[in-house]
Coordinates of C-alpha atoms in Angstrom, one line a residue:
M113 CA 34.5 4.1 11.3
K114 CA 37.4 3.1 9.0
T115 CA 36.5 3.1 5.3
V116 CA 36.5 -0.4 3.9
T117 CA 38.7 -0.6 0.8
I118 CA 39.2 -3.0 -2.1
A119 CA 42.4 -4.1 -0.4
D120 CA 40.4 -5.1 2.7
V121 CA 37.9 -7.1 0.6
A122 CA 40.8 -8.8 -1.2
Q123 CA 42.5 -9.8 2.0
H124 CA 39.3 -11.0 3.5
A125 CA 38.5 -13.1 0.5
N126 CA 42.1 -14.3 0.0
V127 CA 42.3 -12.9 -3.6
S128 CA 44.1 -10.1 -5.4
K129 CA 42.9 -6.5 -5.6
S130 CA 42.6 -6.9 -9.4
T131 CA 40.3 -9.9 -8.9
V132 CA 38.0 -7.9 -6.7
S133 CA 38.1 -5.1 -9.3
Q134 CA 37.1 -7.5 -12.0
Y135 CA 34.3 -8.8 -9.8
L136 CA 33.0 -5.2 -9.2
N137 CA 33.1 -4.5 -13.0
K138 CA 31.2 -7.7 -13.7
R139 CA 34.1 -9.3 -15.6
F140 CA 33.6 -12.9 -14.7
D141 CA 35.1 -14.6 -17.8
Y142 CA 38.0 -16.2 -16.0
M143 CA 36.6 -16.3 -12.5
G144 CA 35.5 -19.4 -10.7
E145 CA 32.2 -19.7 -9.0
E146 CA 33.9 -20.3 -5.6
T147 CA 36.0 -17.1 -6.0
K148 CA 32.9 -15.1 -6.8
K149 CA 31.1 -16.4 -3.7
R150 CA 34.1 -15.6 -1.5
I151 CA 34.3 -12.0 -2.8
E152 CA 30.5 -11.6 -2.4
K153 CA 30.7 -12.9 1.2
A154 CA 33.6 -10.6 2.0
I155 CA 31.8 -7.5 0.6
R156 CA 28.7 -8.4 2.7
E157 CA 30.6 -9.1 5.9
L158 CA 32.8 -6.0 5.7
G159 CA 29.9 -3.7 4.5
Y160 CA 32.0 -2.6 1.5
R161 CA 30.6 0.2 -0.7
P162 CA 32.4 1.1 -3.9
N163 CA 33.8 4.7 -4.1
I164 CA 31.7 5.9 -7.1
V165 CA 33.6 9.2 -7.3
A166 CA 37.0 7.6 -7.4
R167 CA 35.8 5.0 -9.9
S168 CA 34.3 7.7 -12.2
L169 CA 37.5 9.7 -12.1
K170 CA 39.5 6.6 -13.1
Q171 CA 37.0 5.5 -15.8
K172 CA 36.2 9.1 -16.9
S173 CA 32.5 8.3 -16.7
T174 CA 29.9 8.6 -13.9
T175 CA 27.5 6.3 -15.8
T176 CA 24.9 8.9 -15.1
I177 CA 22.8 11.1 -17.4
G178 CA 20.6 14.2 -16.6
V179 CA 17.1 14.7 -17.9
I180 CA 15.7 18.3 -17.7
V181 CA 12.0 18.6 -18.5
A182 CA 10.2 21.9 -19.2
N183 CA 7.2 20.9 -17.1
I184 CA 6.9 17.6 -15.3
L185 CA 3.1 18.0 -14.8
H186 CA 2.6 17.0 -18.5
S187 CA 1.7 13.3 -18.8
F188 CA 4.0 13.2 -21.9
S189 CA 7.0 14.3 -19.8
T190 CA 6.5 11.6 -17.2
Q191 CA 6.1 8.9 -19.9
V192 CA 9.3 10.1 -21.7
I193 CA 11.2 10.1 -18.4
R194 CA 10.0 6.5 -17.7
A195 CA 11.2 5.4 -21.1
I196 CA 14.6 7.0 -20.7
E197 CA 15.0 5.5 -17.2
D198 CA 14.1 2.1 -18.5
M199 CA 16.6 2.3 -21.4
C200 CA 19.4 3.7 -19.1
H201 CA 18.7 1.0 -16.5
E202 CA 19.3 -1.7 -19.1
S203 CA 22.7 -0.1 -19.9
D204 CA 23.6 0.3 -16.2
F205 CA 23.3 4.0 -16.3
H206 CA 21.6 6.2 -13.6
T207 CA 19.2 9.1 -14.3
I208 CA 18.9 12.4 -12.5
V209 CA 15.6 14.2 -13.3
C210 CA 15.2 18.0 -13.0
N211 CA 12.0 20.1 -13.6
A212 CA 12.6 23.5 -15.1
D213 CA 9.0 24.8 -14.8
D214 CA 9.3 26.4 -18.3
N215 CA 11.8 28.8 -16.6
P216 CA 15.0 29.4 -18.6
I217 CA 16.9 30.6 -15.5
K218 CA 16.0 27.4 -13.7
E219 CA 17.0 25.4 -16.7
K220 CA 20.4 27.1 -17.0
K221 CA 21.1 26.3 -13.3
Y222 CA 20.2 22.7 -13.8
I223 CA 22.4 22.4 -16.8
E224 CA 25.3 23.9 -14.9
M225 CA 24.6 21.7 -11.9
L226 CA 24.5 18.5 -13.9
R227 CA 27.7 19.5 -15.8
A228 CA 29.4 20.1 -12.4
K229 CA 28.3 16.7 -11.3
Q230 CA 30.1 15.4 -14.4
V231 CA 27.0 13.5 -15.8
D232 CA 28.0 11.9 -19.1
G233 CA 25.2 13.5 -21.1
I234 CA 21.9 15.4 -20.9
I235 CA 18.5 15.0 -22.4
I236 CA 16.6 18.3 -22.4
L237 CA 13.0 19.2 -23.1
P238 CA 14.2 22.8 -23.7
T239 CA 12.7 26.1 -22.8
G240 CA 14.5 27.4 -25.9
D241 CA 15.9 30.5 -24.2
N242 CA 19.5 29.3 -23.4
K243 CA 20.9 29.2 -27.0
E244 CA 24.3 30.3 -25.9
L245 CA 24.6 27.5 -23.4
Y246 CA 23.1 24.9 -25.8
N247 CA 25.7 25.9 -28.5
A248 CA 28.5 25.9 -26.0
M249 CA 27.8 22.2 -25.2
L250 CA 27.6 21.5 -28.9
Q251 CA 31.0 23.1 -29.6
E252 CA 32.5 21.1 -26.7
K253 CA 31.0 17.9 -28.3
Y254 CA 29.2 17.2 -25.0
P255 CA 26.5 14.6 -25.5
V256 CA 23.1 16.3 -25.5
I257 CA 19.7 15.5 -27.1
F258 CA 16.5 17.6 -27.3
V259 CA 13.0 16.1 -26.9
D260 CA 9.6 17.6 -27.8
R261 CA 11.1 20.9 -29.1
T262 CA 13.6 22.3 -31.6
V263 CA 15.5 25.5 -31.1
P264 CA 16.3 27.7 -34.1
D265 CA 20.1 28.0 -34.9
V266 CA 20.9 25.2 -32.4
K267 CA 22.0 22.0 -34.3
I268 CA 21.2 19.5 -31.5
P269 CA 19.3 16.4 -32.5
S270 CA 15.6 16.5 -31.4
M271 CA 12.9 13.9 -31.0
L272 CA 9.4 15.2 -31.5
L273 CA 5.9 14.5 -32.7
D274 CA 4.7 15.5 -36.1
N275 CA 2.7 18.2 -34.4
E276 CA 1.1 19.7 -37.5
K277 CA -0.2 16.3 -38.5
A278 CA -1.5 15.7 -34.9
A279 CA -3.6 18.9 -34.9
G280 CA -4.7 18.2 -38.5
L281 CA -6.0 14.7 -37.5
G282 CA -8.1 16.3 -34.8
V283 CA -9.5 19.1 -36.9
Q284 CA -10.2 16.8 -39.9
H285 CA -12.1 14.4 -37.6
F286 CA -14.3 17.3 -36.4
I287 CA -14.9 18.3 -40.1
D288 CA -15.7 14.7 -41.1
E289 CA -18.2 14.6 -38.2
G290 CA -20.0 17.6 -39.7
Y291 CA -18.5 20.5 -37.5
K292 CA -17.5 23.7 -39.2
Q293 CA -17.1 26.1 -36.2
I294 CA -14.0 24.7 -34.7
G295 CA -11.8 26.4 -32.0
I296 CA -8.4 25.7 -30.5
I297 CA -7.0 26.4 -27.0
T298 CA -3.3 26.0 -26.2
N299 CA -0.9 27.0 -23.4
V300 CA 0.9 30.3 -24.0
I301 CA 2.9 29.7 -27.2
R302 CA 6.2 31.6 -26.4
N303 CA 7.9 30.1 -29.4
V304 CA 7.4 26.6 -28.0
T305 CA 7.7 24.3 -31.0
P306 CA 4.7 21.9 -30.4
R307 CA 2.3 24.8 -29.7
M308 CA 3.3 26.7 -32.8
E309 CA 3.2 23.7 -35.0
R310 CA -0.2 22.5 -33.6
L311 CA -1.7 25.9 -34.3
N312 CA -0.3 25.8 -37.9
G313 CA -1.8 22.3 -38.4
Y314 CA -5.2 23.6 -37.1
K315 CA -5.1 26.5 -39.6
K316 CA -3.9 24.5 -42.6
T317 CA -6.5 21.9 -42.1
L318 CA -9.3 24.4 -41.9
Q319 CA -8.0 26.2 -45.0
S320 CA -7.6 22.9 -47.0
N321 CA -11.3 22.2 -46.3
G322 CA -12.4 25.7 -47.3
I323 CA -13.3 26.8 -43.8
P324 CA -12.3 30.4 -42.8
I325 CA -10.0 30.9 -39.9
K326 CA -11.6 33.0 -37.1
E327 CA -9.1 34.6 -34.7
E328 CA -11.8 34.7 -32.0
Y329 CA -11.8 30.9 -32.1
I330 CA -8.0 30.8 -31.2
K331 CA -6.8 31.1 -27.6
S332 CA -3.2 30.8 -26.3
L333 CA -3.3 31.3 -22.5
E334 CA -1.6 30.5 -19.2
V335 CA -3.1 27.3 -17.7
S336 CA -4.7 29.4 -14.9
R337 CA -6.6 31.4 -17.5
I338 CA -7.9 28.7 -19.8
K339 CA -11.3 28.4 -18.2
E340 CA -11.7 32.2 -18.5
G341 CA -10.7 32.0 -22.2
L342 CA -13.1 29.2 -22.9
K343 CA -15.9 31.2 -21.3
E344 CA -15.2 34.1 -23.6
M345 CA -15.1 31.8 -26.6
L346 CA -18.4 30.1 -25.8
S347 CA -20.1 33.5 -25.1
L348 CA -19.5 34.7 -28.7
E349 CA -22.6 35.4 -30.8
N350 CA -21.6 32.4 -32.9
P351 CA -19.6 30.2 -30.5
P352 CA -17.5 27.2 -31.7
E353 CA -19.3 23.9 -31.8
A354 CA -16.0 21.9 -31.3
I355 CA -12.7 22.6 -29.5
L356 CA -9.3 21.1 -30.0
A357 CA -7.3 21.1 -26.7
G358 CA -3.6 21.7 -27.5
N359 CA -2.3 19.4 -24.7
D360 CA -3.3 17.4 -21.6
L361 CA -3.2 20.3 -19.1
T362 CA -5.4 22.4 -21.5
L363 CA -7.8 19.5 -21.8
I364 CA -8.1 19.1 -18.0
E365 CA -9.0 22.8 -17.6
I366 CA -11.6 22.6 -20.4
L367 CA -13.2 19.5 -18.7
K368 CA -13.3 21.4 -15.4
Y369 CA -15.2 24.2 -17.1
V370 CA -17.6 21.8 -18.8
K371 CA -18.4 20.2 -15.4
E372 CA -18.8 23.5 -13.5
H373 CA -21.2 24.8 -16.1
N374 CA -23.1 21.5 -16.7
L375 CA -22.3 21.4 -20.4
R376 CA -22.9 18.2 -22.3
I377 CA -20.2 16.6 -24.5
P378 CA -20.7 16.4 -27.5
S379 CA -24.2 18.0 -27.8
D380 CA -23.2 21.4 -26.3
V381 CA -19.5 21.2 -27.4
A382 CA -17.4 18.5 -29.0
I383 CA -13.9 18.0 -27.7
I384 CA -10.7 16.4 -28.9
G385 CA -7.5 16.5 -26.9
I386 CA -3.9 16.2 -28.2
D387 CA -2.2 13.7 -25.8
D388 CA -4.0 10.5 -24.8
V389 CA -4.5 11.1 -21.1
S390 CA -4.9 8.1 -18.9
F391 CA -8.6 8.8 -18.1
A392 CA -9.7 9.4 -21.7
S393 CA -11.2 5.9 -22.2
F394 CA -13.3 5.9 -19.0
Y395 CA -14.3 9.6 -18.9
E396 CA -18.0 9.9 -19.5
P397 CA -18.3 10.2 -22.5
A398 CA -15.0 8.7 -23.5
L399 CA -12.7 11.3 -25.1
T400 CA -11.4 11.3 -28.6
T401 CA -7.7 12.0 -28.5
V402 CA -4.6 12.3 -30.7
A403 CA -1.9 10.2 -29.0
Q404 CA 1.8 10.7 -29.4
P405 CA 4.2 7.7 -28.9
A406 CA 5.9 9.1 -25.8
F407 CA 7.7 5.9 -24.9
E408 CA 9.0 5.5 -28.4
I409 CA 10.3 9.1 -28.3
G410 CA 11.9 8.6 -24.9
N411 CA 13.5 5.3 -26.0
K412 CA 15.0 6.9 -29.1
A413 CA 16.3 9.9 -27.2
A414 CA 18.0 7.6 -24.6
E415 CA 19.4 5.3 -27.3
L416 CA 20.9 8.2 -29.3
L417 CA 22.4 9.8 -26.1
L418 CA 24.0 6.6 -24.9
N419 CA 25.4 6.0 -28.4
K420 CA 27.0 9.4 -28.3
I421 CA 28.4 8.8 -24.8
Q422 CA 29.8 5.4 -25.8
K423 CA 31.1 7.0 -29.1
K424 CA 29.3 4.4 -31.2
E425 CA 28.9 5.1 -34.9
L426 CA 25.7 7.1 -35.7
A427 CA 25.2 6.2 -39.4
D428 CA 21.7 7.7 -39.6
E429 CA 22.0 10.7 -37.2
N430 CA 19.5 13.4 -38.2
L431 CA 18.8 16.8 -36.6
V432 CA 15.1 16.2 -36.3
Y433 CA 13.4 12.8 -35.7
R434 CA 9.6 13.0 -36.3
F435 CA 7.1 10.5 -34.7
E436 CA 3.7 9.7 -36.0
P437 CA 0.5 10.8 -34.1
K438 CA -2.5 8.5 -33.9
L439 CA -6.2 9.5 -33.7
I440 CA -8.1 7.5 -31.1
V441 CA -11.8 7.8 -31.9
R442 CA -14.2 7.6 -28.9
E443 CA -17.4 9.4 -28.1
S444 CA -16.7 13.2 -27.5
C445 CA -17.7 14.2 -31.1

């Protein structure tokens, strides 16, 4: 079938090509209602589809951004993606989402693929292991924003939670409720910013309350080994009375273990999770959590990236934007 062009639409609607172009770009300032209806009818009858590639070459923009998440299974990641997509939709930008699986090789391939597709900018929840590539984008002044993590020696703006404070809120609540033997379980740290900072917040809060840090109460494990690690912790001669789960996936594994071994929350073990999972309020008992404002973080990342793409003035641009955690007290302590 012959490709329908702007010229075909113009001839069918009895207008000029520039008028059709103005219509497609939503520039209706000097266009009568009857003209708009004729063009709309011509497009519908001819089955015209704009040539996005040709238009992007002409405008030097694909009106598309990429989002690369470290692990799409985290509820935080999906909430951030939703916020970014909402913001981009309002600005008539499209979003391509990629999942790196915490794999730097996969992340590198996605960055290169998105750049080859000429997306206008990228938001990355970085693995942290592609410094050379990150810095190359920075040197090219290519629009890029980090979310959830910072990378040493890479000066790309990053949006993330005040992770030390988040862990501190959880630990302090345990202490205020009378617990002194407090453990923490996180995913494997591997220099991942939130995990390191949450562990620091845990330690600092214990120290400020005069409670000694016990290394046997600290576990950093692959998700598949969290139940095993919890079993080791609870089998100690003096096991922890309370456990802080470093994120949503860790919390889920802890809850699976609790159910499999018929443990009671909070009488056998008290639990607080960082990340306010969707089921926290109706789990039995309802789970105390430390929530992070994922939608606010995603909105800010998208806003900053779009400003960079559109070369707007960034009067208050920082390297790190910190967001406040919130303790949501329920019944698991």
